Coordinates of C-alpha atoms in Angstrom, one line a residue:
M981 CA -0.1 0.0 -0.1
D982 CA 1.2 3.6 -1.0
N983 CA 1.4 5.7 1.8
R984 CA 3.2 8.4 0.2
P985 CA 1.5 12.0 0.7
P986 CA -0.6 13.0 -1.8
E987 CA 1.6 15.5 -4.2
L988 CA 0.0 17.5 -6.6
G989 CA -4.0 17.2 -6.1
P990 CA -4.4 19.1 -3.4
F991 CA -2.6 22.4 -4.9
V992 CA -4.9 21.8 -8.0
R993 CA -8.0 22.0 -5.5
L994 CA -6.8 24.9 -3.7
F995 CA -6.4 26.8 -7.6
Q996 CA -10.4 26.9 -7.5
S997 CA -10.7 29.9 -5.7
H998 CA -8.7 31.5 -8.2
G999 CA -10.9 29.7 -10.9
K1000 CA -12.1 33.2 -12.7
R1001 CA -9.0 34.9 -13.0
M1002 CA -7.2 31.6 -14.2
L1003 CA -10.0 31.1 -16.7
L1004 CA -9.6 34.7 -17.7
G1005 CA -5.8 34.2 -18.2
I1006 CA -6.5 31.2 -20.1
L1007 CA -8.9 32.6 -22.5
L1008 CA -6.5 36.0 -23.1
G1009 CA -4.0 33.4 -24.2
L1010 CA -6.1 31.3 -26.6
V1011 CA -7.0 34.7 -27.9
A1012 CA -3.2 35.9 -28.3
I1013 CA -2.4 32.2 -29.9
A1014 CA -5.4 32.5 -32.2
S1015 CA -4.7 36.1 -33.1
A1016 CA -1.1 35.0 -33.9
V1017 CA -2.4 32.2 -36.5
G1018 CA -4.6 34.7 -37.8
L1019 CA -2.2 37.0 -38.7
L1020 CA 0.2 34.7 -40.2
S1021 CA -2.6 32.8 -42.2
L1022 CA -4.2 35.9 -43.1
A1023 CA -1.1 37.8 -44.1
G1024 CA 0.3 34.9 -46.1
W1025 CA -3.2 34.6 -47.9
F1026 CA -2.8 38.4 -48.5
L1027 CA 0.1 38.7 -49.9
T1028 CA -0.2 35.6 -52.3
A1029 CA -3.8 36.6 -53.5
A1030 CA -2.2 40.6 -53.9
A1031 CA 0.2 38.8 -56.2
M1032 CA -2.0 36.3 -58.3
A1033 CA -4.2 39.4 -58.7
G1034 CA -1.6 41.4 -59.8
L1035 CA -0.6 38.9 -62.5
S1036 CA -4.2 39.1 -64.4
A1037 CA -5.1 42.4 -65.9
A1038 CA -8.2 42.8 -64.4
G1039 CA -7.3 41.5 -61.2
P1040 CA -6.1 44.5 -59.7
W1041 CA -9.5 46.3 -60.3
H1042 CA -11.6 43.3 -58.6
F1043 CA -9.6 42.5 -56.2
N1044 CA -10.4 44.2 -52.2
F1045 CA -7.3 45.2 -50.7
F1046 CA -8.8 47.1 -47.8
L1047 CA -10.6 44.0 -45.9
P1048 CA -7.7 41.5 -45.8
S1049 CA -5.8 44.2 -44.4
I1050 CA -8.2 45.5 -41.8
G1051 CA -7.8 41.9 -40.5
V1052 CA -4.2 41.7 -40.6
R1053 CA -4.0 45.0 -38.7
L1054 CA -6.9 43.7 -36.2
F1055 CA -4.9 40.3 -35.8
A1056 CA -1.5 42.2 -35.1
F1057 CA -3.7 44.5 -32.5
S1058 CA -5.5 42.0 -30.6
R1059 CA -2.6 39.4 -30.8
T1060 CA -0.6 42.5 -28.8
L1061 CA -3.3 43.4 -26.7
A1062 CA -4.6 39.7 -25.6
R1063 CA -0.6 38.9 -25.0
Y1064 CA -0.2 41.8 -22.8
G1065 CA -3.4 41.0 -20.7
E1066 CA -2.6 37.3 -20.5
R1067 CA 1.0 38.0 -19.0
V1068 CA -1.0 40.5 -16.4
V1069 CA -3.6 38.2 -15.2
N1070 CA -1.2 35.2 -15.3
H1071 CA 1.0 36.7 -13.5
D1072 CA -1.2 38.7 -11.1
T1073 CA -3.0 34.9 -10.3
T1074 CA 0.4 33.4 -9.8
F1075 CA 1.3 36.0 -7.2
R1076 CA -2.2 35.3 -5.5
I1077 CA -2.1 31.9 -5.6
L1078 CA 1.6 32.0 -3.9
E1079 CA 0.1 33.9 -1.4
S1080 CA -2.9 31.2 -0.3
L1081 CA 0.0 29.1 -0.7
R1082 CA 2.1 30.6 2.0
V1083 CA -1.0 31.4 4.2
W1084 CA -2.5 27.9 3.6
F1085 CA 0.9 26.5 4.5
Y1086 CA 1.8 28.8 7.7
R1087 CA -1.6 27.7 9.0
H1088 CA -1.2 23.9 8.6
I1089 CA 2.7 24.0 10.1
E1090 CA 1.5 26.6 13.0
P1091 CA -0.1 23.9 15.0
L1092 CA 3.1 21.5 14.6
A1093 CA 5.2 23.8 16.0
P1094 CA 7.6 22.8 17.8
A1095 CA 6.9 19.4 18.2
C1096 CA 6.5 18.0 14.8
L1097 CA 9.0 20.7 13.4
S1098 CA 11.9 19.8 15.5
R1099 CA 12.4 16.6 13.0
Y1100 CA 13.1 19.2 10.3
R1101 CA 16.2 21.6 10.3
S1102 CA 15.2 25.1 10.3
G1103 CA 16.5 25.9 7.0
D1104 CA 14.9 23.0 5.3
V1105 CA 11.6 23.9 6.6
L1106 CA 12.6 27.9 5.3
N1107 CA 13.1 26.1 2.0
R1108 CA 10.0 24.5 1.9
L1109 CA 7.9 28.2 2.4
V1110 CA 10.0 29.7 0.3
E1111 CA 11.5 28.0 -2.6
D1112 CA 9.1 24.4 -2.8
I1113 CA 6.3 27.2 -3.1
D1114 CA 7.8 29.6 -5.7
T1115 CA 8.0 26.1 -7.8
L1116 CA 4.7 25.6 -7.5
D1117 CA 3.9 28.3 -9.8
N1118 CA 5.1 26.3 -12.7
L1119 CA 1.7 24.3 -12.2
F1120 CA -0.6 27.0 -13.4
V1121 CA 1.4 29.5 -15.5
R1122 CA 3.6 26.7 -17.0
V1123 CA 1.7 23.7 -17.2
L1124 CA -2.3 24.1 -16.8
S1125 CA -2.7 27.4 -18.8
P1126 CA -0.6 26.4 -21.5
S1127 CA -1.9 23.1 -22.0
A1128 CA -5.6 24.5 -21.9
A1129 CA -4.7 26.9 -24.3
A1130 CA -2.7 24.6 -26.6
L1131 CA -5.7 22.0 -26.4
A1132 CA -8.3 24.9 -27.5
V1133 CA -6.0 25.7 -30.1
S1134 CA -6.0 22.3 -31.7
V1135 CA -9.7 22.2 -31.8
L1136 CA -10.2 25.4 -33.6
L1137 CA -7.3 24.7 -36.0
F1138 CA -8.8 20.8 -36.8
G1139 CA -12.3 22.8 -37.5
F1140 CA -10.7 26.0 -39.5
I1141 CA -8.7 23.7 -41.9
G1142 CA -11.5 21.0 -42.1
L1143 CA -13.7 24.0 -43.6
F1144 CA -10.7 23.8 -46.5
D1145 CA -9.8 19.9 -46.7
P1146 CA -10.8 17.2 -43.8
V1147 CA -7.6 14.7 -44.8
I1148 CA -5.3 18.0 -44.3
A1149 CA -6.8 18.7 -41.0
V1150 CA -6.2 15.4 -39.6
C1151 CA -3.0 15.2 -40.6
A1152 CA -2.6 18.8 -39.2
L1153 CA -3.8 17.7 -36.4
A1154 CA -1.6 14.6 -36.1
F1155 CA 1.3 16.2 -36.2
L1156 CA 0.2 18.8 -33.8
A1157 CA -0.9 16.4 -31.3
V1158 CA 2.8 14.4 -31.5
A1159 CA 4.4 17.9 -30.5
G1160 CA 1.9 18.7 -27.9
F1161 CA 1.6 15.8 -26.1
I1162 CA 3.9 12.9 -27.3
V1163 CA 7.2 15.3 -27.1
P1164 CA 5.9 16.8 -23.6
F1165 CA 5.0 13.3 -22.1
A1166 CA 8.5 12.1 -23.1
A1167 CA 10.1 15.2 -21.7
A1168 CA 8.3 14.7 -18.4
S1169 CA 9.5 10.9 -18.3
F1170 CA 12.7 11.8 -19.2
G1171 CA 13.0 14.6 -16.8
A1172 CA 11.0 13.3 -13.8
Q1173 CA 14.1 11.6 -11.8
T1174 CA 16.2 14.1 -12.6
G1175 CA 13.5 16.8 -11.5
R1176 CA 13.1 15.3 -8.4
R1177 CA 16.7 14.9 -7.6
L1178 CA 17.0 18.7 -8.9
G1179 CA 14.6 19.5 -6.2
R1180 CA 16.2 17.7 -3.4
Q1181 CA 19.5 18.8 -4.3
S1182 CA 18.6 22.6 -4.3
A1183 CA 17.0 22.2 -0.7
V1184 CA 19.9 20.5 0.5
L1185 CA 22.3 22.9 -0.9
R1186 CA 20.3 26.0 0.3
V1187 CA 20.1 24.6 3.6
R1188 CA 23.7 23.9 3.7
I1189 CA 24.8 27.3 2.6
L1190 CA 22.5 28.9 5.1
E1191 CA 23.5 26.6 8.1
T1192 CA 27.5 27.5 7.2
L1193 CA 26.7 31.3 7.0
Q1194 CA 25.2 31.2 10.5
G1195 CA 27.7 28.9 11.9
M1196 CA 30.7 30.7 10.5
P1197 CA 32.0 32.1 13.3
E1198 CA 32.3 28.7 15.1
L1199 CA 34.0 27.4 11.9
L1200 CA 36.5 30.4 11.7
V1201 CA 37.4 29.7 15.8
Y1202 CA 38.0 25.8 14.9
G1203 CA 39.5 26.2 11.4
T1204 CA 36.9 24.0 9.7
Q1205 CA 35.3 26.3 7.4
A1206 CA 37.6 24.7 4.6
Q1207 CA 35.8 21.2 4.9
H1208 CA 32.2 23.0 5.2
L1209 CA 33.4 25.1 2.0
E1210 CA 34.2 22.0 0.1
S1211 CA 30.7 20.1 1.3
I1212 CA 29.2 23.0 -0.4
R1213 CA 31.2 22.8 -3.6
Q1214 CA 30.3 19.0 -4.1
D1215 CA 26.9 19.8 -3.6
S1216 CA 26.7 22.5 -6.2
D1217 CA 28.4 20.4 -8.6
G1218 CA 25.7 17.3 -8.0
L1219 CA 23.1 20.5 -8.7
M1220 CA 24.9 21.4 -11.7
A1221 CA 25.5 18.2 -13.3
S1222 CA 21.4 17.5 -12.8
Q1223 CA 20.7 21.2 -14.3
R1224 CA 23.0 19.9 -17.8
R1225 CA 21.1 16.9 -17.8
M1226 CA 17.5 19.1 -17.9
S1227 CA 19.2 21.4 -20.5
H1228 CA 19.9 18.3 -22.8
I1229 CA 16.3 17.5 -22.3
T1230 CA 14.9 21.0 -23.2
G1231 CA 17.3 20.8 -26.1
F1232 CA 15.9 17.6 -27.5
S1233 CA 12.1 18.8 -26.9
T1234 CA 13.0 22.3 -28.8
A1235 CA 14.7 20.4 -31.6
S1236 CA 11.8 17.7 -31.9
I1237 CA 9.0 20.4 -32.1
T1238 CA 11.0 22.4 -34.4
L1239 CA 11.4 19.1 -36.7
I1240 CA 7.8 18.0 -36.1
S1241 CA 6.7 21.5 -37.3
G1242 CA 9.0 21.7 -40.3
L1243 CA 7.4 17.8 -41.2
A1244 CA 3.9 19.1 -40.7
V1245 CA 4.3 22.2 -43.1
T1246 CA 5.8 19.9 -45.9
F1247 CA 3.3 17.6 -45.5
V1248 CA 0.4 20.1 -45.5
L1249 CA 2.1 21.8 -48.5
Y1250 CA 2.4 18.0 -50.3
L1251 CA -1.1 17.5 -49.6
G1252 CA -2.5 20.9 -50.5
V1253 CA -1.0 20.7 -53.6
D1254 CA -3.3 18.0 -54.8
R1255 CA -6.3 18.4 -52.4
I1256 CA -6.6 22.1 -53.1
D1257 CA -8.3 23.4 -56.2
M1258 CA -5.4 25.4 -57.4
A1259 CA -7.5 26.3 -60.4
A1260 CA -9.4 28.3 -58.3
E1261 CA -9.1 32.4 -58.5
Y1262 CA -7.3 31.9 -55.5
G1263 CA -6.6 28.5 -54.8
G1264 CA -2.7 29.0 -54.3
A1265 CA -3.5 31.9 -51.8
E1266 CA -5.7 29.1 -49.7
L1267 CA -2.8 26.5 -49.5
A1268 CA -0.6 29.4 -48.3
L1269 CA -3.6 30.4 -45.5
V1270 CA -3.2 26.7 -44.3
T1271 CA 0.2 25.9 -44.6
L1272 CA 1.1 29.2 -42.3
A1273 CA -1.7 28.2 -39.9
V1274 CA -0.2 25.0 -39.2
M1275 CA 3.2 26.4 -39.1
A1276 CA 1.7 29.4 -36.3
S1277 CA -0.3 27.2 -34.3
Y1278 CA 2.9 25.5 -32.9
E1279 CA 3.2 28.4 -30.9
A1280 CA 0.4 26.9 -28.5
V1281 CA 3.1 23.7 -28.0
W1282 CA 6.2 25.3 -27.6
P1283 CA 5.8 25.7 -24.0
L1284 CA 4.6 22.6 -23.4
P1285 CA 7.8 20.3 -22.9
M1286 CA 9.8 22.5 -20.8
A1287 CA 6.7 22.7 -18.5
F1288 CA 6.4 19.0 -18.4
Q1289 CA 9.8 18.4 -17.9
F1290 CA 10.0 20.3 -14.8
L1291 CA 7.0 18.6 -14.0
G1292 CA 9.3 16.3 -11.5
R1293 CA 10.3 18.9 -9.8
T1294 CA 7.1 20.4 -9.1
R1295 CA 6.0 17.2 -7.8
E1296 CA 8.7 16.7 -5.7
A1297 CA 8.3 20.5 -4.0
G1298 CA 4.4 19.2 -4.0
R1299 CA 5.7 16.0 -2.2
R1300 CA 7.5 17.9 0.4
L1301 CA 5.1 20.6 1.3
M1302 CA 2.5 17.5 1.9
E1303 CA 5.1 15.4 3.9
I1304 CA 4.6 18.4 6.7
V1305 CA 1.3 19.6 6.1
T1306 CA -0.2 15.7 6.7
S1307 CA 1.8 15.6 9.8
E1308 CA -0.3 14.8 12.9
P1309 CA 0.2 17.7 15.6
A1310 CA 1.5 16.6 18.9
V1311 CA -1.8 18.4 20.6
H1312 CA -5.3 19.2 19.6
Y1313 CA -7.1 22.5 20.9
P1314 CA -10.9 22.6 21.1
E1315 CA -12.3 25.5 19.0
Q1316 CA -14.1 26.3 22.5
S1317 CA -13.1 26.0 26.1
R1318 CA -15.4 23.7 27.9
S1319 CA -15.1 25.9 31.1
L1320 CA -12.9 28.2 32.1
P1321 CA -10.6 28.5 35.3
E1322 CA -12.1 30.9 38.0
K1323 CA -8.9 31.2 39.7
Y1324 CA -5.6 30.2 38.3
G1325 CA -3.7 27.5 40.7
L1326 CA -1.6 24.7 38.8
A1327 CA -1.5 21.3 39.5
F1328 CA 0.3 18.4 38.0
E1329 CA -1.3 15.1 38.7
N1330 CA 0.7 11.8 37.8
A1331 CA 2.5 13.7 34.9
S1332 CA 4.7 11.7 32.9
F1333 CA 6.0 12.4 29.7
R1334 CA 8.3 11.0 27.0
Y1335 CA 9.0 11.9 23.0
A1336 CA 8.7 8.6 21.7
E1337 CA 6.9 5.3 22.8
N1338 CA 10.2 3.6 23.0
A1339 CA 11.7 6.1 24.4
P1340 CA 12.9 6.4 28.2
F1341 CA 10.5 9.1 30.0
V1342 CA 11.8 12.4 30.7
L1343 CA 9.8 13.1 33.2
E1344 CA 7.8 10.4 35.5
S1345 CA 5.0 10.3 37.5
L1346 CA 5.0 14.4 38.4
N1347 CA 2.8 15.2 41.3
F1348 CA 2.6 19.0 42.6
Q1349 CA 0.6 21.9 43.2
V1350 CA 0.9 25.5 42.5
S1351 CA -1.6 27.4 44.6
V1352 CA -3.0 30.4 43.8
G1353 CA -0.9 33.5 44.4
S1354 CA 2.5 31.3 45.5
R1355 CA 5.6 31.2 44.1
V1356 CA 7.5 27.8 43.4
A1357 CA 10.7 27.1 42.1
V1358 CA 11.4 24.0 40.0
L1359 CA 15.5 23.1 40.2
G1360 CA 17.8 20.3 38.7
T1361 CA 20.6 20.3 36.9
T1362 CA 20.6 20.5 33.2
G1363 CA 19.0 17.2 31.4
S1364 CA 16.6 17.0 34.5
G1365 CA 13.4 17.7 32.7
K1366 CA 12.9 21.3 34.4
T1367 CA 12.1 22.9 30.8
T1368 CA 10.1 20.0 29.7
I1369 CA 7.7 21.1 32.3
V1370 CA 7.5 24.5 30.8
N1371 CA 6.6 22.7 27.4
L1372 CA 3.9 20.9 28.7
L1373 CA 2.2 23.5 30.6
V1374 CA 2.1 25.7 27.3
R1375 CA 1.1 22.4 25.4
F1376 CA 3.8 22.3 22.8
W1377 CA 3.2 18.5 24.1
G1378 CA 1.1 16.5 25.8
P1379 CA 1.6 14.3 28.6
T1380 CA 2.4 10.8 28.3
T1381 CA 0.2 9.8 31.4
G1382 CA -1.3 12.0 33.6
R1383 CA -3.0 15.6 32.9
I1384 CA -2.2 19.5 33.7
C1385 CA -4.9 21.1 35.5
I1386 CA -5.2 25.3 36.1
D1387 CA -8.2 25.5 39.1
G1388 CA -9.1 21.8 38.3
V1389 CA -9.7 22.3 34.5
D1390 CA -7.3 20.0 32.6
I1391 CA -5.8 22.1 30.1
T1392 CA -6.6 19.6 27.3
T1393 CA -10.4 21.4 27.3
L1394 CA -9.0 24.9 27.0
S1395 CA -9.1 26.6 23.5
E1396 CA -5.8 27.7 22.6
Q1397 CA -6.6 31.4 22.7
D1398 CA -7.6 30.9 26.4
L1399 CA -4.7 29.1 27.4
R1400 CA -2.2 31.6 26.2
R1401 CA -4.3 34.3 27.9
S1402 CA -3.8 32.4 31.0
V1403 CA -0.1 32.2 31.3
S1404 CA 2.7 34.5 30.4
V1405 CA 5.8 32.7 29.3
V1406 CA 9.7 33.6 29.5
S1407 CA 11.2 30.8 27.8
Q1408 CA 15.0 29.7 28.4
Q1409 CA 15.7 30.7 24.5
A1410 CA 12.9 33.4 24.0
H1411 CA 12.9 34.7 20.1
I1412 CA 13.2 37.8 19.3
F1413 CA 11.4 39.0 16.1
S1414 CA 13.2 41.1 13.3
T1415 CA 10.8 44.0 13.8
S1416 CA 10.7 47.3 16.3
L1417 CA 10.7 47.2 19.9
R1418 CA 7.3 48.1 20.2
D1419 CA 6.0 45.7 17.9
N1420 CA 8.0 43.1 19.8
L1421 CA 6.3 43.8 23.0
L1422 CA 2.4 44.6 21.5
M1423 CA 3.0 40.7 20.2
A1424 CA 1.7 40.0 23.8
R1425 CA -1.0 42.1 24.2
A1426 CA -1.9 44.3 20.8
D1427 CA -4.3 46.7 22.9
A1428 CA -1.5 47.7 25.2
T1429 CA -1.1 51.7 25.5
E1430 CA 2.5 53.6 25.5
N1431 CA 2.3 53.9 29.2
D1432 CA 2.0 50.1 29.7
L1433 CA 5.1 49.3 27.2
R1434 CA 7.0 52.2 29.2
E1435 CA 6.1 50.6 32.9
A1436 CA 7.2 47.0 31.5
L1437 CA 10.5 48.4 29.9
A1438 CA 11.3 50.1 33.5
A1439 CA 10.0 47.3 35.3
A1440 CA 12.7 45.4 33.1
Q1441 CA 15.5 47.7 33.6
L1442 CA 15.6 48.9 30.0
L1443 CA 13.6 52.0 29.6
S1444 CA 16.6 54.4 29.8
F1445 CA 18.4 52.4 27.3
V1446 CA 15.4 52.4 25.0
D1447 CA 15.1 56.4 25.6
S1448 CA 18.5 56.7 24.7
L1449 CA 18.2 55.2 21.2
P1450 CA 17.1 57.7 18.5
H1451 CA 13.9 55.9 17.4
G1452 CA 12.9 55.2 21.0
L1453 CA 10.5 52.2 20.9
D1454 CA 10.9 52.1 17.3
T1455 CA 14.2 51.2 16.8
W1456 CA 14.4 48.2 14.2
V1457 CA 16.0 45.4 16.6
G1458 CA 17.4 43.0 13.8
E1459 CA 17.1 38.9 12.8
A1460 CA 16.6 37.2 16.3
G1461 CA 17.3 40.7 18.0
K1462 CA 21.1 41.1 16.9
M1463 CA 21.1 44.5 17.6
L1464 CA 20.9 43.8 21.5
S1465 CA 23.4 42.2 24.1
G1466 CA 22.1 39.0 25.4
G1467 CA 21.1 40.5 28.3
Q1468 CA 19.2 43.5 26.7
A1469 CA 17.4 40.1 24.7
R1470 CA 16.4 38.7 28.0
R1471 CA 15.3 41.6 29.6
L1472 CA 12.9 42.6 26.7
A1473 CA 11.6 39.1 26.6
V1474 CA 10.8 39.7 30.3
A1475 CA 9.4 43.3 29.8
R1476 CA 7.1 41.3 26.9
A1477 CA 5.6 39.1 29.9
F1478 CA 4.9 42.0 32.0
V1479 CA 2.8 43.5 29.0
Q1480 CA 0.8 40.5 29.2
D1481 CA 0.2 40.2 32.5
A1482 CA -1.4 36.7 32.6
P1483 CA -2.7 35.5 36.2
V1484 CA -0.1 32.7 35.6
W1485 CA 3.7 33.3 35.4
V1486 CA 6.4 30.6 33.9
L1487 CA 9.8 31.8 33.7
D1488 CA 12.5 29.3 32.7
E1489 CA 15.9 30.8 33.7
P1490 CA 14.9 34.8 33.2
T1491 CA 17.9 35.9 34.5
E1492 CA 20.6 33.6 32.5
G1493 CA 23.5 36.1 31.1
L1494 CA 22.6 39.1 33.3
D1495 CA 25.3 40.8 36.1
R1496 CA 24.6 40.1 39.6
V1497 CA 23.4 43.6 40.0
T1498 CA 20.8 43.7 37.0
E1499 CA 19.7 40.0 37.9
G1500 CA 19.0 41.2 41.3
Q1501 CA 17.1 44.3 40.3
L1502 CA 15.3 42.3 37.7
M1503 CA 14.2 39.7 40.2
Q1504 CA 13.1 42.4 42.6
A1505 CA 10.8 43.8 39.7
I1506 CA 9.3 40.4 38.7
M1507 CA 8.3 39.8 42.4
E1508 CA 6.7 42.9 42.7
R1509 CA 4.8 42.5 39.3
T1510 CA 3.6 39.0 40.3
V1511 CA 2.1 39.4 43.7
G1512 CA -1.1 38.0 43.8
K1513 CA 0.0 35.5 40.6
T1514 CA 1.2 32.0 40.2
V1515 CA 4.5 31.9 39.5
L1516 CA 6.4 29.0 38.5
L1517 CA 10.2 29.4 38.3
I1518 CA 12.5 27.1 36.6
T1519 CA 15.8 27.8 37.6
H1520 CA 19.2 26.1 38.7
R1521 CA 20.6 29.3 40.7
M1522 CA 20.0 30.6 43.8
V1523 CA 18.5 34.2 43.0
D1524 CA 15.9 35.1 45.4
I1525 CA 15.0 31.3 45.7
H1526 CA 14.3 32.3 49.5
R1527 CA 11.6 34.5 48.2
M1528 CA 9.7 31.1 47.1
D1529 CA 7.0 29.5 49.0
E1530 CA 8.3 26.3 47.9
S1531 CA 11.1 24.2 45.7
I1532 CA 11.0 21.3 44.2
L1533 CA 14.0 19.7 43.2
L1534 CA 14.1 17.4 39.9
D1535 CA 16.5 14.4 39.2
N1536 CA 16.0 12.6 35.9
G1537 CA 12.6 13.7 35.3
R1538 CA 11.7 12.6 39.4
I1539 CA 11.1 14.8 42.1
V1540 CA 13.2 14.0 44.5
A1541 CA 13.1 16.9 47.4
Q1542 CA 10.1 19.3 47.6
G1543 CA 9.3 21.9 50.9
R1544 CA 10.5 25.3 51.5
H1545 CA 14.2 26.2 50.6
E1546 CA 15.5 26.7 54.5
N1547 CA 13.9 23.6 55.3
L1548 CA 15.5 21.7 52.6
L1549 CA 18.6 23.0 52.7
T1550 CA 19.4 21.7 56.7
R1551 CA 17.6 18.3 56.0
N1552 CA 17.9 17.1 52.7
P1553 CA 21.6 15.8 51.6
R1554 CA 20.1 15.7 47.8
Y1555 CA 19.2 19.2 48.1
Q1556 CA 22.4 20.2 50.1
R1557 CA 24.3 18.4 47.2
F1558 CA 22.5 20.3 44.9
W1559 CA 23.5 23.8 46.0
G1560 CA 27.1 22.6 46.5
Y1561 CA 27.2 21.9 50.5
P1562 CA 28.1 18.8 52.2
P1563 CA 25.2 16.9 53.0
T1564 CA 24.3 16.6 56.5
I1565 CA 25.9 13.2 58.0
N1566 CA 23.0 10.6 58.9
Q1567 CA 20.2 12.3 57.4
P1568 CA 18.0 10.2 55.1
E1569 CA 17.3 11.5 51.5

């Protein structure tokens, strides 16, 4: 059974919302090609008929020069206008389709973050969001639209030439079918594997270049940049080899259509001499008209081989997108909360968690409560499971067993909006967005006033710094906040939590990277701003730990000590060892 995700079907269905624009683009393309056929064939008839009329004594006086010349001008004008309109409409439609694809893809990957997306490198996800979606524009502007126009032109050509001679019409249609169907099919077959490989190689190269640029300082420090650059060169060589093969297929397709069109014109001329009444007044002109109509009709099939040749790459792009989109989210949210908490105490009830079915438990049988208005510190060495508690509370993952409640309400029954409004989080690696300081703060609460933002910055010890900037709150902070120091970025993340001011606060190493003075001032501000709120502090530092109502010590995902800091420090050997004190002799653990 084939369990591969669908490739292009979902995207074709997504295009239906742009059906009217797509149809208009196809019709304009059809008018442009039909006008080109009409222009060349009528011009050929006009010149030939005029020459034949000039050979007879009375011909010039009876030949109507005006109607054919008007027709030639009309076809020339309509061809130019229709081609321009087709380009404008198709490009506009393509951009609208790309917009829809990006929004659709983002809406699908947002519920997957971070649990499912952690399986992919960030550069790979970015490549799918940008390059793979851009590749899908081939599906309409290079495949669907030209194919529909070519099919319509084939039918019209058959009907038009059939007015002169059905046999010639059948022969002309046969040659056009070979050029418009057989050659593109052959190009698609030859280019399918190479196109897929080209898509994968392009993605690998882009990701490798991105990661090399991001890690260049470390590569320079350790002197390993040469090896990484060599890997990039090898990937680039492989990509160029695939591109050369695609170029060879393109050349073969172009030569094939050129040959077929030449054979078609020759064959039509051969048949036309016998089947068209050359003794008629303008028999030779009719032969020129039919022959040039056949020649001009190949404009409709010229783009098809290249489009179908790269269909393999387009399908690979669709497969890569659907691979992510069809992933099952780690958690599901109800549309509406069943009930909302009246108070905001936390409770972990026999909660255990592991990342995979056969993986060891990261957290095991956690049972603790954080009463309304109390502060609890969760301590432990690196890898003990502290940050996993945060991830479970904000539902980045769900507990394998047990449950987590806010005021007795299971958080799995809360909508995502209600859960986000209930919990303010300062994560260990808080992300600063590439926008202004103001916008970074307003992400927490869009209706926050200028005074709210300034109060939050003052509490986070950042206001004097912001006021010293030429543009103040409107200062652009750069990608990942690169215009800020590490400490300033941490304080901005805390200020963002101050702006949100939710009833539950989760602080994961909020003072990491700060000097002692700033650390003390920031913790003092946090304590003042969280009076009456439920606070869960994740830390391995003894900063204001004495202000916590309770401390919980984790070791390998289990609670090994729980109680007030002062009591544990005098009575619990594990807790004593954690803080670097010699354990009390003969005290049970």
